[in-house]
Tab-separated table of C-alpha atoms and ligand atoms in Angstrom:
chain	number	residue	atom	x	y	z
I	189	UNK	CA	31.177	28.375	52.206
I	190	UNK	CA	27.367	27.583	51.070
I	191	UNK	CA	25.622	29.882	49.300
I	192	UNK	CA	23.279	32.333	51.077
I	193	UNK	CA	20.061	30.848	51.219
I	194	UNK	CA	17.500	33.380	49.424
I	195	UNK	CA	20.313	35.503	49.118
I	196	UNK	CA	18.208	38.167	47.281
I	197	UNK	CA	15.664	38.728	50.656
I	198	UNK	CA	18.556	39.475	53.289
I	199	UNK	CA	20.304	42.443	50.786
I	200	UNK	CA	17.920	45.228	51.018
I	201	UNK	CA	16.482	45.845	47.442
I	202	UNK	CA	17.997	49.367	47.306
I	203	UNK	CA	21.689	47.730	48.074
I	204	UNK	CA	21.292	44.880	45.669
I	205	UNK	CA	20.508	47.533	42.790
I	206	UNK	CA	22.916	49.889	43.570
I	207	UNK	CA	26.190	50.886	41.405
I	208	UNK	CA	29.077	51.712	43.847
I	209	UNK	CA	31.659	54.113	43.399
I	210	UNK	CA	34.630	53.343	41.436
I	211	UNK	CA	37.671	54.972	42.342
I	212	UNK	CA	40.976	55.093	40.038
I	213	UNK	CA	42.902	51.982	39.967
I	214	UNK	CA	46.064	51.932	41.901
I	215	UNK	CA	48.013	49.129	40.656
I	216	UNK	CA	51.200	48.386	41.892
I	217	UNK	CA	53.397	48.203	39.106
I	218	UNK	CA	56.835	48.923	38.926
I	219	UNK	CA	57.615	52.289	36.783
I	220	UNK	CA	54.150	53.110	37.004
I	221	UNK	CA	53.543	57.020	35.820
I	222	UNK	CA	49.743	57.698	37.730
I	223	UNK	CA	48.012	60.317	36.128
I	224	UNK	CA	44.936	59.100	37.151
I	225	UNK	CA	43.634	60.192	40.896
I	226	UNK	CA	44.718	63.657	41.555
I	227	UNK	CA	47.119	62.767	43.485
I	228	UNK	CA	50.261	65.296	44.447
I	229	UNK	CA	53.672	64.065	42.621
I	230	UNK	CA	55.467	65.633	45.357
I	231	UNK	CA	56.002	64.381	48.554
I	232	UNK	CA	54.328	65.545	52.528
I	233	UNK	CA	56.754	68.400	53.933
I	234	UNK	CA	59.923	66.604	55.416
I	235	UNK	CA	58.163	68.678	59.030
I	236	UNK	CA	55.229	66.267	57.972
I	237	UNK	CA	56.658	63.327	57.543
I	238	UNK	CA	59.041	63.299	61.051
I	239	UNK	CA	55.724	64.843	62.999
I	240	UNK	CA	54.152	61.126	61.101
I	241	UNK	CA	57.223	59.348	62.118
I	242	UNK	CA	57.505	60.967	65.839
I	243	UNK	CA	53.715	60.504	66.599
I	244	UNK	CA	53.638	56.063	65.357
I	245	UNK	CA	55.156	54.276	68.809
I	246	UNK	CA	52.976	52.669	71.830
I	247	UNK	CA	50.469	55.405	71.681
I	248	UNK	CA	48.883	53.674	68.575
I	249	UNK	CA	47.091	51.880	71.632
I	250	UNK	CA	44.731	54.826	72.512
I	251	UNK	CA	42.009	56.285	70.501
I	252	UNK	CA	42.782	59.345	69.204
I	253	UNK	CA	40.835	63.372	69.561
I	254	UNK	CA	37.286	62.102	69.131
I	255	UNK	CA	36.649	65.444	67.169
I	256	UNK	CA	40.033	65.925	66.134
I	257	UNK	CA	40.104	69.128	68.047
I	258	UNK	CA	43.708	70.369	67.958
I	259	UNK	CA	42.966	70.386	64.083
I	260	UNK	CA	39.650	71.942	64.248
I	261	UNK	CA	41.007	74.490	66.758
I	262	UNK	CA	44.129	75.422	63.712
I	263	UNK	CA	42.095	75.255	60.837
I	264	UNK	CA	39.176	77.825	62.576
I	265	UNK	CA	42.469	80.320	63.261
I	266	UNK	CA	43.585	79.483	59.485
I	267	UNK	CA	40.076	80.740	58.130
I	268	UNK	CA	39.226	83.477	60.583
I	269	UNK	CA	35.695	81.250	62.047
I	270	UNK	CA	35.159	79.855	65.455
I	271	UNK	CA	35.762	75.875	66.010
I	272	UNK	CA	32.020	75.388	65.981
I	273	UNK	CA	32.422	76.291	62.353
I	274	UNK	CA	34.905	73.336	61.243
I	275	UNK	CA	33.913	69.617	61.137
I	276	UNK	CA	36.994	67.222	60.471
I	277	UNK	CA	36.492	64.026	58.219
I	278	UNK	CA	37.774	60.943	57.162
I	279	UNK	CA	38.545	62.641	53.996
I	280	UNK	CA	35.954	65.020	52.793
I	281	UNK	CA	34.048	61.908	51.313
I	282	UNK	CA	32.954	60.919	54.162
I	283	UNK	CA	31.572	64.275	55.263
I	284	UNK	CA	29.661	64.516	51.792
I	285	UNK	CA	28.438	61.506	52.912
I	286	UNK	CA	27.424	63.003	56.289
I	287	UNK	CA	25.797	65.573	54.446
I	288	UNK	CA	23.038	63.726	52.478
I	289	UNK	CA	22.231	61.665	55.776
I	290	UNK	CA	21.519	64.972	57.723
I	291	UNK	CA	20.210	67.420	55.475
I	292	UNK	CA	18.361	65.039	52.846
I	293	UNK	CA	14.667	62.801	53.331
I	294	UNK	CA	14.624	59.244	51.501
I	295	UNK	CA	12.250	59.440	49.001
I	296	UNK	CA	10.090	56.642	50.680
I	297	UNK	CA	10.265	59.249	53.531
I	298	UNK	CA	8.467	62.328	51.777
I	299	UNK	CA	4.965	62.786	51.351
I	300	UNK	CA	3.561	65.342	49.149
I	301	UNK	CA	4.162	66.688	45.524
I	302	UNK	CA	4.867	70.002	47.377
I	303	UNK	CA	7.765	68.094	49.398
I	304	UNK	CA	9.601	66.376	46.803
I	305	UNK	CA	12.699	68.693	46.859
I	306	UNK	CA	13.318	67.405	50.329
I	307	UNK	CA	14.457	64.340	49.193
I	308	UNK	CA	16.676	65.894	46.025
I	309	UNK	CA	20.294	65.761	45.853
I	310	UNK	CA	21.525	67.913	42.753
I	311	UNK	CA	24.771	68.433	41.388
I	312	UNK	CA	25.927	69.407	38.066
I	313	UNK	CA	26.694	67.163	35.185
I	314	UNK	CA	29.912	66.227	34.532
I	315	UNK	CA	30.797	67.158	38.116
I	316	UNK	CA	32.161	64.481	40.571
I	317	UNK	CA	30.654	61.060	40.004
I	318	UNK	CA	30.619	60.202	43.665
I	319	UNK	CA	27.515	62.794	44.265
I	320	UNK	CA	24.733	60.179	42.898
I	321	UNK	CA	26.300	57.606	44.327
I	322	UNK	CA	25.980	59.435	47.691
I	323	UNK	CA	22.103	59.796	47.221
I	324	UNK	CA	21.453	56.515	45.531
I	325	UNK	CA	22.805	54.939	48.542
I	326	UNK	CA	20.045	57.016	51.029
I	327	UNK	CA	17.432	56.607	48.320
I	328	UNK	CA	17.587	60.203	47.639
I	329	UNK	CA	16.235	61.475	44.527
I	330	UNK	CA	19.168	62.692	41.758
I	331	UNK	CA	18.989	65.580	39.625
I	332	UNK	CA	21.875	66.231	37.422
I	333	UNK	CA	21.759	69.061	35.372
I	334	UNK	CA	24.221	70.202	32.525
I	335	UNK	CA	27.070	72.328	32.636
I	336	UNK	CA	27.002	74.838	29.434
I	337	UNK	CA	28.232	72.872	26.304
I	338	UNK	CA	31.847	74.490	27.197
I	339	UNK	CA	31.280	72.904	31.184
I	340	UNK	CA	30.749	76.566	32.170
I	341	UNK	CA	28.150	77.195	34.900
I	342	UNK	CA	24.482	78.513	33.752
I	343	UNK	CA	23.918	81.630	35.077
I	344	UNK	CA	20.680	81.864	37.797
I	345	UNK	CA	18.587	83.550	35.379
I	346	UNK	CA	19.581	80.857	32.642
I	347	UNK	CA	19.084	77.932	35.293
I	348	UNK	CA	15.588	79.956	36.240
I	349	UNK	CA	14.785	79.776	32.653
I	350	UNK	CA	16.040	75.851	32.498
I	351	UNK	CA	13.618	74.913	34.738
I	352	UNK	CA	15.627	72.211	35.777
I	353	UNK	CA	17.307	73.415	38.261
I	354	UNK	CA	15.440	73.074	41.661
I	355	UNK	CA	16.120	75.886	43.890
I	356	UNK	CA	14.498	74.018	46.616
I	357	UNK	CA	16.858	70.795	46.146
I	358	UNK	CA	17.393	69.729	50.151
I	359	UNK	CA	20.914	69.682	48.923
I	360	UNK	CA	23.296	71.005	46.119
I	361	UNK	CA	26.772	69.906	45.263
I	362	UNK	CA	28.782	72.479	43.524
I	363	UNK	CA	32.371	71.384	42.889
I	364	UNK	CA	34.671	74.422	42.112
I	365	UNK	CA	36.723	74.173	40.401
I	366	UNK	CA	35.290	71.876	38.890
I	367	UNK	CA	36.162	67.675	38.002
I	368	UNK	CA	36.418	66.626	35.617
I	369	UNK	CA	36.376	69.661	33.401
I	370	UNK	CA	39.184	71.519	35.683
I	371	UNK	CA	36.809	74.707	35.378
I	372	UNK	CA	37.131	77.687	37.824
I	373	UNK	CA	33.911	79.260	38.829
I	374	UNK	CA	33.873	82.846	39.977
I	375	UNK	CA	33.003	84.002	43.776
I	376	UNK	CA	30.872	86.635	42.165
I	377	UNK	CA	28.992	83.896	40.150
I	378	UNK	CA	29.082	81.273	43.051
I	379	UNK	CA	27.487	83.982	45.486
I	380	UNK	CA	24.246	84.311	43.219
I	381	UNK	CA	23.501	81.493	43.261
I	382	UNK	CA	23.809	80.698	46.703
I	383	UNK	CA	21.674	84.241	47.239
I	384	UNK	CA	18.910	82.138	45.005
I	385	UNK	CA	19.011	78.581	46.531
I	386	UNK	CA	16.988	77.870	49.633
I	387	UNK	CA	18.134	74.561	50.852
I	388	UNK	CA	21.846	73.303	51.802
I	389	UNK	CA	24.427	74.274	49.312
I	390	UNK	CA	28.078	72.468	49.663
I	391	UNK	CA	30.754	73.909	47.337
I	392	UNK	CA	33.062	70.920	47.078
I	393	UNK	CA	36.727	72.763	47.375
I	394	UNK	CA	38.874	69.859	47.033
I	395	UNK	CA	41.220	71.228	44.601
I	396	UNK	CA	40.679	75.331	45.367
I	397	UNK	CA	44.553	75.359	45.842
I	398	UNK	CA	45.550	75.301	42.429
I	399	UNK	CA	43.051	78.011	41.627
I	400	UNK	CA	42.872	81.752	41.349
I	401	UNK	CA	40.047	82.625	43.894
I	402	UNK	CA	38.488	80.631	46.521
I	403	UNK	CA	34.916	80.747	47.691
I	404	UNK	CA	34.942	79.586	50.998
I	405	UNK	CA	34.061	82.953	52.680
I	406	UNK	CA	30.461	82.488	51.458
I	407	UNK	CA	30.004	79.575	53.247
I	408	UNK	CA	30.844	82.244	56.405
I	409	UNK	CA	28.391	84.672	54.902
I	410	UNK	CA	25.707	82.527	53.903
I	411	UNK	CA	23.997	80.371	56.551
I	412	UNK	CA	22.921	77.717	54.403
I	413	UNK	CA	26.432	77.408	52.405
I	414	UNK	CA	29.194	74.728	53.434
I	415	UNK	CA	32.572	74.716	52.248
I	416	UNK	CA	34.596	71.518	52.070
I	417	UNK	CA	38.077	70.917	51.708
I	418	UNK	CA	40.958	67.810	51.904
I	419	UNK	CA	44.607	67.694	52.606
I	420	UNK	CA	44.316	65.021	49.614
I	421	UNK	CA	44.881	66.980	46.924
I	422	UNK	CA	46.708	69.918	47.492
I	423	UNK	CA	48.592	68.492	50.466
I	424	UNK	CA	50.034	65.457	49.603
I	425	UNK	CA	47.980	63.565	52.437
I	426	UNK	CA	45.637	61.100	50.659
I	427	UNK	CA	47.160	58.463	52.457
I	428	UNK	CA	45.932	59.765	55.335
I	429	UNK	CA	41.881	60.350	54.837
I	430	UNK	CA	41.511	63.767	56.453
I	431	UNK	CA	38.954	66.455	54.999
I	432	UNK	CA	36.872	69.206	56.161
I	433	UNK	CA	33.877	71.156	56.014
I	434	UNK	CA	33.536	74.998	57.143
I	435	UNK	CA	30.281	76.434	57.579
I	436	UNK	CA	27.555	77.428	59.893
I	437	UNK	CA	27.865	76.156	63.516
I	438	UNK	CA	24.153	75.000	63.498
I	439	UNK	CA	24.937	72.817	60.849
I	440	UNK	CA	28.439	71.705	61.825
I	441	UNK	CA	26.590	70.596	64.887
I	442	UNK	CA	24.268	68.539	62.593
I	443	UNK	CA	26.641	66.835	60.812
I	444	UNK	CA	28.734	66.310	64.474
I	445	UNK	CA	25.640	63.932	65.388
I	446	UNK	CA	25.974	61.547	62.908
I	447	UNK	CA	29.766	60.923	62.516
I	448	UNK	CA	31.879	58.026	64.077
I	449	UNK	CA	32.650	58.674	67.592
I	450	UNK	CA	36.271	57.979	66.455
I	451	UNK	CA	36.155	59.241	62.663
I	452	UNK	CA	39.687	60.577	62.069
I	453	UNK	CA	42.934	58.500	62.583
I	454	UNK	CA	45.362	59.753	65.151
I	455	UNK	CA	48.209	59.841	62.445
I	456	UNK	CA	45.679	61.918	59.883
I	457	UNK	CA	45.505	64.750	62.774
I	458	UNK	CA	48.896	65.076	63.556
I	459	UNK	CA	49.697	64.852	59.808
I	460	UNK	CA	47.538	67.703	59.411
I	461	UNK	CA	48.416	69.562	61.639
I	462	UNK	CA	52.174	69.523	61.089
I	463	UNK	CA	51.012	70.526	57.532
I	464	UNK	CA	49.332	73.943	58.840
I	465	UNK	CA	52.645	74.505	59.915
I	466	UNK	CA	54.683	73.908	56.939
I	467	UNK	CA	52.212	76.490	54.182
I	468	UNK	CA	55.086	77.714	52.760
I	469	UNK	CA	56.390	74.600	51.733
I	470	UNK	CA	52.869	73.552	50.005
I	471	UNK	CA	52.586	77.012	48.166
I	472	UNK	CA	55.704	76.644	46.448
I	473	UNK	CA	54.482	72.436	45.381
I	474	UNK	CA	50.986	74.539	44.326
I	475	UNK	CA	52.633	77.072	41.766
I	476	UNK	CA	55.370	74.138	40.778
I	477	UNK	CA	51.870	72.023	39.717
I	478	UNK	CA	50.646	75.082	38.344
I	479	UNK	CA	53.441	76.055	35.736
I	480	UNK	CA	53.683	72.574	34.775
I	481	UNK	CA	49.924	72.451	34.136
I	482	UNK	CA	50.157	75.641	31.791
I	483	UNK	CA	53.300	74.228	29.686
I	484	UNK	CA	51.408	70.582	29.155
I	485	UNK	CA	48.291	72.545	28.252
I	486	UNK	CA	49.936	74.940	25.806
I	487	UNK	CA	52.201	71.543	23.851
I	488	UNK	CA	49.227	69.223	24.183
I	489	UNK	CA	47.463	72.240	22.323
I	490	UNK	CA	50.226	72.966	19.757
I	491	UNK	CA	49.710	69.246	18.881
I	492	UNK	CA	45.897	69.514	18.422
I	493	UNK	CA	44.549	68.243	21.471
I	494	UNK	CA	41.309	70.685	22.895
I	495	UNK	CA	42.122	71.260	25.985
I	496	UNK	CA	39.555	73.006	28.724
I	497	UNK	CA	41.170	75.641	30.773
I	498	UNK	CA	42.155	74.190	34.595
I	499	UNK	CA	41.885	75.489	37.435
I	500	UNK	CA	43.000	72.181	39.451
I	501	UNK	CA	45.604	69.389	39.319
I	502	UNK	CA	44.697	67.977	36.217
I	503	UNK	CA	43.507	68.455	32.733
I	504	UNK	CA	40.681	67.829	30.550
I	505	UNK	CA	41.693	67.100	27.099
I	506	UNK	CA	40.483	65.723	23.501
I	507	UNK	CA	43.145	63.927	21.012
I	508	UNK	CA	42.707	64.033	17.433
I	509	UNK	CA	42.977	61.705	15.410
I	510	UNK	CA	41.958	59.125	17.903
I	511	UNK	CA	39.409	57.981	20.589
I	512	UNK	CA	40.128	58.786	23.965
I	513	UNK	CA	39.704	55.279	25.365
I	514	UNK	CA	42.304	54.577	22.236
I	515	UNK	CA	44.823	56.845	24.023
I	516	UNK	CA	44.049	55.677	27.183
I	517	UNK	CA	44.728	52.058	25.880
I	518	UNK	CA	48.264	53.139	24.590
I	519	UNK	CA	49.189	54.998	27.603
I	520	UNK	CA	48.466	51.877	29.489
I	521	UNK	CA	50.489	49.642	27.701
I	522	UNK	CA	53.174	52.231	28.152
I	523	UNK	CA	52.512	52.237	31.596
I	524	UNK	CA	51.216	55.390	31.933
I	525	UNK	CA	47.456	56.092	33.522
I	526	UNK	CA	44.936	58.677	32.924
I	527	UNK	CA	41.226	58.508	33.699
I	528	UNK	CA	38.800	57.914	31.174
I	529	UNK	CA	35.156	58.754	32.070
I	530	UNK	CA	32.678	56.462	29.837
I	531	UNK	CA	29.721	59.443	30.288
I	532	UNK	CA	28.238	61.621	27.308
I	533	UNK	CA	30.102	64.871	28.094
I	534	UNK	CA	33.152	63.321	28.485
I	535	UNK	CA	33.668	60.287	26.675
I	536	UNK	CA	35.642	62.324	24.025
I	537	UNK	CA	38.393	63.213	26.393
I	538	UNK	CA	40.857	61.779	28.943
I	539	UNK	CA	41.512	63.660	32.363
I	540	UNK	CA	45.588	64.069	33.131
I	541	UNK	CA	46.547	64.609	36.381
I	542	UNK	CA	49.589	66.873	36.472
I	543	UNK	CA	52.381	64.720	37.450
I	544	UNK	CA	56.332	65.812	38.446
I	545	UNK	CA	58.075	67.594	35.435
I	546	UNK	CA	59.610	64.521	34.704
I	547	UNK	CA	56.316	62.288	34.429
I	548	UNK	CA	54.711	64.937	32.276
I	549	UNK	CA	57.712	64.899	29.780
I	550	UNK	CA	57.327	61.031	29.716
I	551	UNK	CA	53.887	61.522	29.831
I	552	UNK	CA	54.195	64.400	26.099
I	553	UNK	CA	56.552	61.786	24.937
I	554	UNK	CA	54.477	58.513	24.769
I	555	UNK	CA	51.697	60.706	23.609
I	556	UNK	CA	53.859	62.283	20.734
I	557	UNK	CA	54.366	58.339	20.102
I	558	UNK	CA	50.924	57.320	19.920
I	559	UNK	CA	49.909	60.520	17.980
I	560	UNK	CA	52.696	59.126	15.100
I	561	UNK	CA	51.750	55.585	15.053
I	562	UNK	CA	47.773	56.303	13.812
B	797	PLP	C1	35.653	66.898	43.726
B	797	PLP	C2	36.164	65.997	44.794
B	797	PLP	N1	35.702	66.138	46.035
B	797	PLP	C3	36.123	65.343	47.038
B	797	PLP	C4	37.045	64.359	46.806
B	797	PLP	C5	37.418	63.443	47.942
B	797	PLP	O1	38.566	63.770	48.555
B	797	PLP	P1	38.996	63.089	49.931
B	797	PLP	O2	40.268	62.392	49.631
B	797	PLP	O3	39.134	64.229	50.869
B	797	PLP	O4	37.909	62.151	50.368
B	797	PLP	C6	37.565	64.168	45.532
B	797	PLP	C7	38.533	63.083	45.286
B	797	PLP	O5	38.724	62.607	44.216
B	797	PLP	C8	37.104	64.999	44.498
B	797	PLP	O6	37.542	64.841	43.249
């Protein structure tokens, strides 16, 4: 094929500059221990999986719910709000997507030193690395403010005192717990700050499962306040792309504008919502994940790794003795992944996702390996 001519001038400026996302790898290699998306090592409910299996024949020819309804309908029983609340997505990155587009001005758009919040997307740093992605892409302008040194959230008063932190920001991520740090952040400490912040606050719940207290009730409370949620993590359905935000019908109805007609496969909603009726199934996979987190966290301790206190699927942890990207390397060649994240905060430590009982003893084993050899 020839070569675009002035290739440069038909790729907008903002396009050719940008720095996508990058996702985990998913090779497929045989043997292959991945402990590096958050995935769930155990399996969709067998009611899941026939519901999947019942649902693919010749009505893969239709489209499917154009707002998913069925699903929206479930979830609004299964947290006590009104369907007008819930907004299904095509994961929950696409609705954090949704959510810069509707609540957040380019900056070529805003006019006025006393109007530059419109245009801010803030999040905390380390927090999920898609966020300034998201507002690069709309030409949105970033503000990424630190975590305490232990990735603990500053308190209002502190952030007040920061002056950093713009309470005026058109839009805030909050991701609780947190990733990569695994960090829990109290309701109590959650609801202040919401109290204090005057534009759109989302408080990114994608791995609330595997932690003690959720905060989506303040996204019912507070007006301004969305909660968002996947079957991803928790429910074994990244496959399957479906997520979803809770929150004020006002802004549900915002958000509703702007997605695909079409957004959320046909298998995704009946996937889902055989999975609302299998919860018992998923609690018992949630505390399973959740002993097996405490016992690697206590023996990767005991061996001198720091590791930060999780409230998720994974862990955040520092070797001694050696680099992180060094342990990542020697994983890898024992076919093992983790995540390394090359930023400041982080570059010290690898994040684990918490794999089957078996993976994680393969997992302590290599390391035990690795830890000998330097
Ligand atoms: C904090 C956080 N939010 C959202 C997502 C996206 O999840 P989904 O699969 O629903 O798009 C992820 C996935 O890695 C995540 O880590």
């Amino acid at each position: 094929m020839p070569s675009l001519p002035k290739r440069n001038n038909l790729i907008r400026p903002l396009v050719r500059k940008l720095h996508a996302y990058v996702p985990g790898e998913q090779p497929k290699i045989k043997g292959l221990i991945k402990l590096n998306t958050n995935e769930n090592p155990y399996p969709p409910s067998p009611r899941v999986l026939r519901a999947v299996k019942a649902a693919a024949d010749g009505r893969l020819r239709l489209y499917p719910n154009p707002t998913a309804q069925a699903l929206r309908e479930k979830l609004a029983k299964f947290h006590r709000c009104a369907p007008e609340n819930v907004i299904v997505g095509n994961g929950s990155d696409e609705l954090l997507a949704l959510a810069v587009r509707a609540f957040v001005e380019p900056r070529s758009a805003v006019l006025g030193a006393q109007n530059e919040s419109r245009s801010v997307v803030q999040y905390f740093r380390p927090s999920y690395s898609l966020y300034p992605v998201l507002a690069d892409i709309h030409g949105a302008t970033k503000n990424a403010v630190p975590l305490k040194p232990d990735f603990s959230l500053p308190s209002v008063l502190e952030l007040k005192r920061g002056g950093r932190w713009d309470f005026r920001a058109a839009l805030s991520f909050i991701t609780t717990p947190n990733a990569p740090s695994g960090r829990g952040y109290a309701t109590s400490e959650l609801e202040q700050l919401c109290a204090a912040q005057k534009g759109i606050l989302i408080l990114d719940e994608a791995y609330v499962d595997f932690a003690e207290e959720d905060s989506l009730a303040l996204a019912l409370k507070h007006s301004h306040v969305l909660a968002s949620r996947t079957f991803s993590k928790a429910y074994s359905l990244c496959f399957q792309r479906v997520g979803y935000f809770v929150g004020h019908a006002e802004l549900i109805a915002a958000l509703d504008k702007l997605r695909d007609s079409y957004n959320v496969n046909g298998l995704g909603q009946v996937a889902a919502l055989a999975t609302l009726d299998d919860l018992p199934y998923y609690r018992a996979s949630f505390r399973r994940i959740i002993a097996t987190r405490e016992r690697i966290a206590s023996e990767l301790a005991e061996l001198g790794f720091a590791v930060l206190p999780s409230q998720a699927n994974f862990i955040l942890c520092r070797p001694p003795r050696l680099a992180a990207s060094e342990w990542l390397r020697k994983l890898r060649e024992r076919k093992i992944l983790a995540r390394w994240f090359d930023y400041p905060e982080v570059r010290s430590y690898l994040r684990v996702t918490i794999g089957s009982d078996a993976e994680m003893n393969a997992f302590l084993r290599a390391t035990k390996t690795i830890l000998r050899s330097v």
